[in-house]
PDB file of C-alpha atoms in Angstrom:
ATOM      1  CA  UNK A   8      65.653  13.366 158.319  1.00  0.00           C
ATOM      2  CA  UNK A   9      68.611  13.139 160.793  1.00  0.00           C
ATOM      3  CA  UNK A  10      71.182  11.058 158.981  1.00  0.00           C
ATOM      4  CA  UNK A  11      74.486  12.869 158.122  1.00  0.00           C
ATOM      5  CA  UNK A  12      75.966  12.178 154.761  1.00  0.00           C
ATOM      6  CA  UNK A  13      79.597  11.501 154.863  1.00  0.00           C
ATOM      7  CA  UNK A  14      82.176  10.853 151.990  1.00  0.00           C
ATOM      8  CA  UNK A  15      83.578   7.480 151.697  1.00  0.00           C
ATOM      9  CA  UNK A  16      87.222   8.940 152.752  1.00  0.00           C
ATOM     10  CA  UNK A  17      85.379  10.613 155.920  1.00  0.00           C
ATOM     11  CA  UNK A  18      83.385   6.915 156.797  1.00  0.00           C
ATOM     12  CA  UNK A  19      86.758   5.324 156.214  1.00  0.00           C
ATOM     13  CA  UNK A  20      88.365   7.919 158.493  1.00  0.00           C
ATOM     14  CA  UNK A  21      85.897   7.470 161.251  1.00  0.00           C
ATOM     15  CA  UNK A  22      85.826   3.552 161.280  1.00  0.00           C
ATOM     16  CA  UNK A  23      89.836   3.192 161.588  1.00  0.00           C
ATOM     17  CA  UNK A  24      91.378   2.594 164.907  1.00  0.00           C
ATOM     18  CA  UNK A  25      92.611   5.639 166.526  1.00  0.00           C
ATOM     19  CA  UNK A  26      96.143   6.489 166.589  1.00  0.00           C
ATOM     20  CA  UNK A  27      98.703   9.199 168.072  1.00  0.00           C
ATOM     21  CA  UNK A  28     101.775  10.475 166.287  1.00  0.00           C
ATOM     22  CA  UNK A  29     104.115  13.509 167.377  1.00  0.00           C
ATOM     23  CA  UNK A  30     107.311  14.638 166.748  1.00  0.00           C
ATOM     24  CA  UNK A  31     109.685  17.193 168.645  1.00  0.00           C
ATOM     25  CA  UNK A  32     112.732  19.049 168.260  1.00  0.00           C
ATOM     26  CA  UNK A  33     114.521  17.598 171.324  1.00  0.00           C
ATOM     27  CA  UNK A  34     112.857  13.946 171.585  1.00  0.00           C
ATOM     28  CA  UNK A  35     114.293  13.954 175.019  1.00  0.00           C
ATOM     29  CA  UNK A  36     112.841  17.261 176.168  1.00  0.00           C
ATOM     30  CA  UNK A  37     108.985  16.019 175.860  1.00  0.00           C
ATOM     31  CA  UNK A  38     107.796  12.867 176.142  1.00  0.00           C
ATOM     32  CA  UNK A  39     104.889  12.120 173.896  1.00  0.00           C
ATOM     33  CA  UNK A  40     101.667   9.765 174.478  1.00  0.00           C
ATOM     34  CA  UNK A  41     102.732   6.341 173.646  1.00  0.00           C
ATOM     35  CA  UNK A  42     100.674   3.905 174.778  1.00  0.00           C
ATOM     36  CA  UNK A  43      96.939   4.143 174.451  1.00  0.00           C
ATOM     37  CA  UNK A  44      94.719   2.803 177.077  1.00  0.00           C
ATOM     38  CA  UNK A  45      92.387  -0.302 175.629  1.00  0.00           C
ATOM     39  CA  UNK A  46      89.269   1.974 175.591  1.00  0.00           C
ATOM     40  CA  UNK A  47      90.866   4.092 173.126  1.00  0.00           C
ATOM     41  CA  UNK A  48      92.170   1.241 171.198  1.00  0.00           C
ATOM     42  CA  UNK A  49      88.396   0.913 169.880  1.00  0.00           C
ATOM     43  CA  UNK A  50      86.847   2.271 166.579  1.00  0.00           C
ATOM     44  CA  UNK A  51      85.537   5.423 167.522  1.00  0.00           C
ATOM     45  CA  UNK A  52      82.649   4.736 165.387  1.00  0.00           C
ATOM     46  CA  UNK A  53      80.603   4.341 168.476  1.00  0.00           C
ATOM     47  CA  UNK A  54      81.923   7.180 170.220  1.00  0.00           C
ATOM     48  CA  UNK A  55      80.204  10.841 170.494  1.00  0.00           C
ATOM     49  CA  UNK A  56      82.251  13.677 169.290  1.00  0.00           C
ATOM     50  CA  UNK A  57      82.081  14.558 173.186  1.00  0.00           C
ATOM     51  CA  UNK A  58      83.380  11.221 174.631  1.00  0.00           C
ATOM     52  CA  UNK A  59      86.115  11.444 172.173  1.00  0.00           C
ATOM     53  CA  UNK A  60      87.402  14.625 172.833  1.00  0.00           C
ATOM     54  CA  UNK A  61      87.141  13.952 176.520  1.00  0.00           C
ATOM     55  CA  UNK A  62      89.303  10.496 176.292  1.00  0.00           C
ATOM     56  CA  UNK A  63      92.149  12.044 174.480  1.00  0.00           C
ATOM     57  CA  UNK A  64      92.119  15.139 176.691  1.00  0.00           C
ATOM     58  CA  UNK A  65      92.611  13.209 179.287  1.00  0.00           C
ATOM     59  CA  UNK A  66      95.838  11.512 177.752  1.00  0.00           C
ATOM     60  CA  UNK A  67      97.333  14.729 177.163  1.00  0.00           C
ATOM     61  CA  UNK A  68      96.886  15.675 180.871  1.00  0.00           C
ATOM     62  CA  UNK A  69      98.148  12.751 182.569  1.00  0.00           C
ATOM     63  CA  UNK A  70     101.366  13.089 180.216  1.00  0.00           C
ATOM     64  CA  UNK A  71     101.757  16.629 180.925  1.00  0.00           C
ATOM     65  CA  UNK A  72     101.650  15.779 184.434  1.00  0.00           C
ATOM     66  CA  UNK A  73     104.219  13.166 184.043  1.00  0.00           C
ATOM     67  CA  UNK A  74     106.652  15.816 183.078  1.00  0.00           C
ATOM     68  CA  UNK A  75     105.911  18.064 186.102  1.00  0.00           C
ATOM     69  CA  UNK A  76     107.855  18.509 188.825  1.00  0.00           C
ATOM     70  CA  UNK A  77     106.437  18.166 192.214  1.00  0.00           C
ATOM     71  CA  UNK A  78     106.048  21.697 192.803  1.00  0.00           C
ATOM     72  CA  UNK A  79     103.581  22.229 190.182  1.00  0.00           C
ATOM     73  CA  UNK A  80     100.355  21.099 188.911  1.00  0.00           C
ATOM     74  CA  UNK A  81      98.117  21.381 185.533  1.00  0.00           C
ATOM     75  CA  UNK A  82      96.026  24.345 185.016  1.00  0.00           C
ATOM     76  CA  UNK A  83      94.599  25.051 181.609  1.00  0.00           C
ATOM     77  CA  UNK A  84      94.227  28.514 179.645  1.00  0.00           C
ATOM     78  CA  UNK A  85      91.668  29.355 176.756  1.00  0.00           C
ATOM     79  CA  UNK A  86      92.062  31.120 173.409  1.00  0.00           C
ATOM     80  CA  UNK A  87      89.441  33.810 173.105  1.00  0.00           C
ATOM     81  CA  UNK A  88      87.942  36.065 175.463  1.00  0.00           C
ATOM     82  CA  UNK A  89      89.235  36.887 178.859  1.00  0.00           C
ATOM     83  CA  UNK A  90      88.469  33.445 180.537  1.00  0.00           C
ATOM     84  CA  UNK A  91      92.359  33.380 181.978  1.00  0.00           C
ATOM     85  CA  UNK A  92      93.291  30.246 183.540  1.00  0.00           C
ATOM     86  CA  UNK A  93      91.702  27.484 185.426  1.00  0.00           C
ATOM     87  CA  UNK A  94      93.545  25.028 187.600  1.00  0.00           C
ATOM     88  CA  UNK A  95      92.071  21.530 186.342  1.00  0.00           C
ATOM     89  CA  UNK A  96      90.147  19.667 189.397  1.00  0.00           C
ATOM     90  CA  UNK A  97      87.632  17.489 187.152  1.00  0.00           C
ATOM     91  CA  UNK A  98      86.646  17.133 183.739  1.00  0.00           C
ATOM     92  CA  UNK A  99      83.707  15.481 181.997  1.00  0.00           C
ATOM     93  CA  UNK A 100      81.316  15.363 178.805  1.00  0.00           C
ATOM     94  CA  UNK A 101      77.814  15.325 178.024  1.00  0.00           C
ATOM     95  CA  UNK A 102      76.922  13.086 175.041  1.00  0.00           C
ATOM     96  CA  UNK A 103      76.586  13.960 172.110  1.00  0.00           C
ATOM     97  CA  UNK A 104      78.922  16.927 171.862  1.00  0.00           C
ATOM     98  CA  UNK A 105      79.722  18.733 175.556  1.00  0.00           C
ATOM     99  CA  UNK A 106      82.890  18.896 177.158  1.00  0.00           C
ATOM    100  CA  UNK A 107      82.869  20.467 180.659  1.00  0.00           C
ATOM    101  CA  UNK A 108      86.004  21.604 182.839  1.00  0.00           C
ATOM    102  CA  UNK A 109      85.864  21.954 186.817  1.00  0.00           C
ATOM    103  CA  UNK A 110      88.333  23.714 189.029  1.00  0.00           C
ATOM    104  CA  UNK A 111      89.499  27.163 190.192  1.00  0.00           C
ATOM    105  CA  UNK A 112      90.652  30.478 188.811  1.00  0.00           C
ATOM    106  CA  UNK A 113      94.369  32.329 190.055  1.00  0.00           C
ATOM    107  CA  UNK A 114      92.062  34.035 192.749  1.00  0.00           C
ATOM    108  CA  UNK A 115      90.907  30.627 194.486  1.00  0.00           C
ATOM    109  CA  UNK A 116      87.160  30.953 192.820  1.00  0.00           C
ATOM    110  CA  UNK A 117      85.135  27.817 191.921  1.00  0.00           C
ATOM    111  CA  UNK A 118      84.927  27.588 188.046  1.00  0.00           C
ATOM    112  CA  UNK A 119      83.202  25.994 185.472  1.00  0.00           C
ATOM    113  CA  UNK A 120      83.415  25.689 181.784  1.00  0.00           C
ATOM    114  CA  UNK A 121      81.142  24.136 179.612  1.00  0.00           C
ATOM    115  CA  UNK A 122      82.531  23.889 175.821  1.00  0.00           C
ATOM    116  CA  UNK A 123      81.101  22.382 172.524  1.00  0.00           C
ATOM    117  CA  UNK A 124      83.587  20.187 170.986  1.00  0.00           C
ATOM    118  CA  UNK A 125      83.589  22.059 167.755  1.00  0.00           C
ATOM    119  CA  UNK A 126      85.163  24.916 170.276  1.00  0.00           C
ATOM    120  CA  UNK A 127      87.799  22.953 171.709  1.00  0.00           C
ATOM    121  CA  UNK A 128      90.949  24.736 172.062  1.00  0.00           C
ATOM    122  CA  UNK A 129      92.926  24.056 175.476  1.00  0.00           C
ATOM    123  CA  UNK A 130      96.564  25.008 176.475  1.00  0.00           C
ATOM    124  CA  UNK A 131      97.775  23.161 179.337  1.00  0.00           C
ATOM    125  CA  UNK A 132     100.143  25.199 181.967  1.00  0.00           C
ATOM    126  CA  UNK A 133     102.129  24.199 184.691  1.00  0.00           C
ATOM    127  CA  UNK A 134     101.267  26.200 187.980  1.00  0.00           C
ATOM    128  CA  UNK A 135     103.040  26.096 191.325  1.00  0.00           C
ATOM    129  CA  UNK A 136     100.923  24.405 193.685  1.00  0.00           C
ATOM    130  CA  UNK A 137      98.737  26.165 196.054  1.00  0.00           C
ATOM    131  CA  UNK A 138      99.727  24.268 199.559  1.00  0.00           C
ATOM    132  CA  UNK A 139     103.854  24.383 199.416  1.00  0.00           C
ATOM    133  CA  UNK A 140     103.577  21.260 201.976  1.00  0.00           C
ATOM    134  CA  UNK A 141     101.131  19.206 200.419  1.00  0.00           C
ATOM    135  CA  UNK A 142     102.289  16.825 197.567  1.00  0.00           C
ATOM    136  CA  UNK A 143     101.035  18.088 194.222  1.00  0.00           C
ATOM    137  CA  UNK A 144      97.544  17.428 192.995  1.00  0.00           C
ATOM    138  CA  UNK A 145      97.743  14.867 189.924  1.00  0.00           C
ATOM    139  CA  UNK A 146      93.773  14.535 188.312  1.00  0.00           C
ATOM    140  CA  UNK A 147      95.460  12.585 185.573  1.00  0.00           C
ATOM    141  CA  UNK A 148      95.959   9.286 187.183  1.00  0.00           C
ATOM    142  CA  UNK A 149      92.144   9.579 188.203  1.00  0.00           C
ATOM    143  CA  UNK A 150      91.121  10.386 184.850  1.00  0.00           C
ATOM    144  CA  UNK A 151      92.786   7.577 183.008  1.00  0.00           C
ATOM    145  CA  UNK A 152      91.510   5.147 186.189  1.00  0.00           C
ATOM    146  CA  UNK A 153      87.864   6.241 185.512  1.00  0.00           C
ATOM    147  CA  UNK A 154      88.866   5.791 181.656  1.00  0.00           C
ATOM    148  CA  UNK A 155      90.066   2.414 182.075  1.00  0.00           C
ATOM    149  CA  UNK A 156      86.984   1.591 184.029  1.00  0.00           C
ATOM    150  CA  UNK A 157      84.558   2.610 181.091  1.00  0.00           C
ATOM    151  CA  UNK A 158      83.271   5.753 183.328  1.00  0.00           C
ATOM    152  CA  UNK A 159      79.745   4.982 181.749  1.00  0.00           C
ATOM    153  CA  UNK A 160      78.505   4.840 185.163  1.00  0.00           C
ATOM    154  CA  UNK A 161      79.109   8.263 185.868  1.00  0.00           C
TER     155      UNK A 161
END
């Protein structure tokens, strides 16, 4: 039998519409996520843990990038182990419970991390852009664009 048993509180929590709430010591220093794209305004009951984690990570990445100057790009650090920092060049999910990140490490080596949603722990970091003459690479807007287009065909 594969049916999971949930308490009534867990069932009610899973069926509610998503919301985001943040409080910062300096309200002007860090602009939090203010508007959820339409795909994230729907109940989470029909989404896998992987898709739900992926969609929310997209918003955090995009919001982080919006606060960067033109000389920095988003990267992510990982807690535990010696994985170091990865410049984010792509991200995806594999239902029901895997998230994957594509990018490169500080030496430029091609890097991919596959992570179970129960182990999700990501730190976003600003790294100087690689090519000073080129505009900063932004992945957040591409991820949101894919999300708003449903992304189910990828």
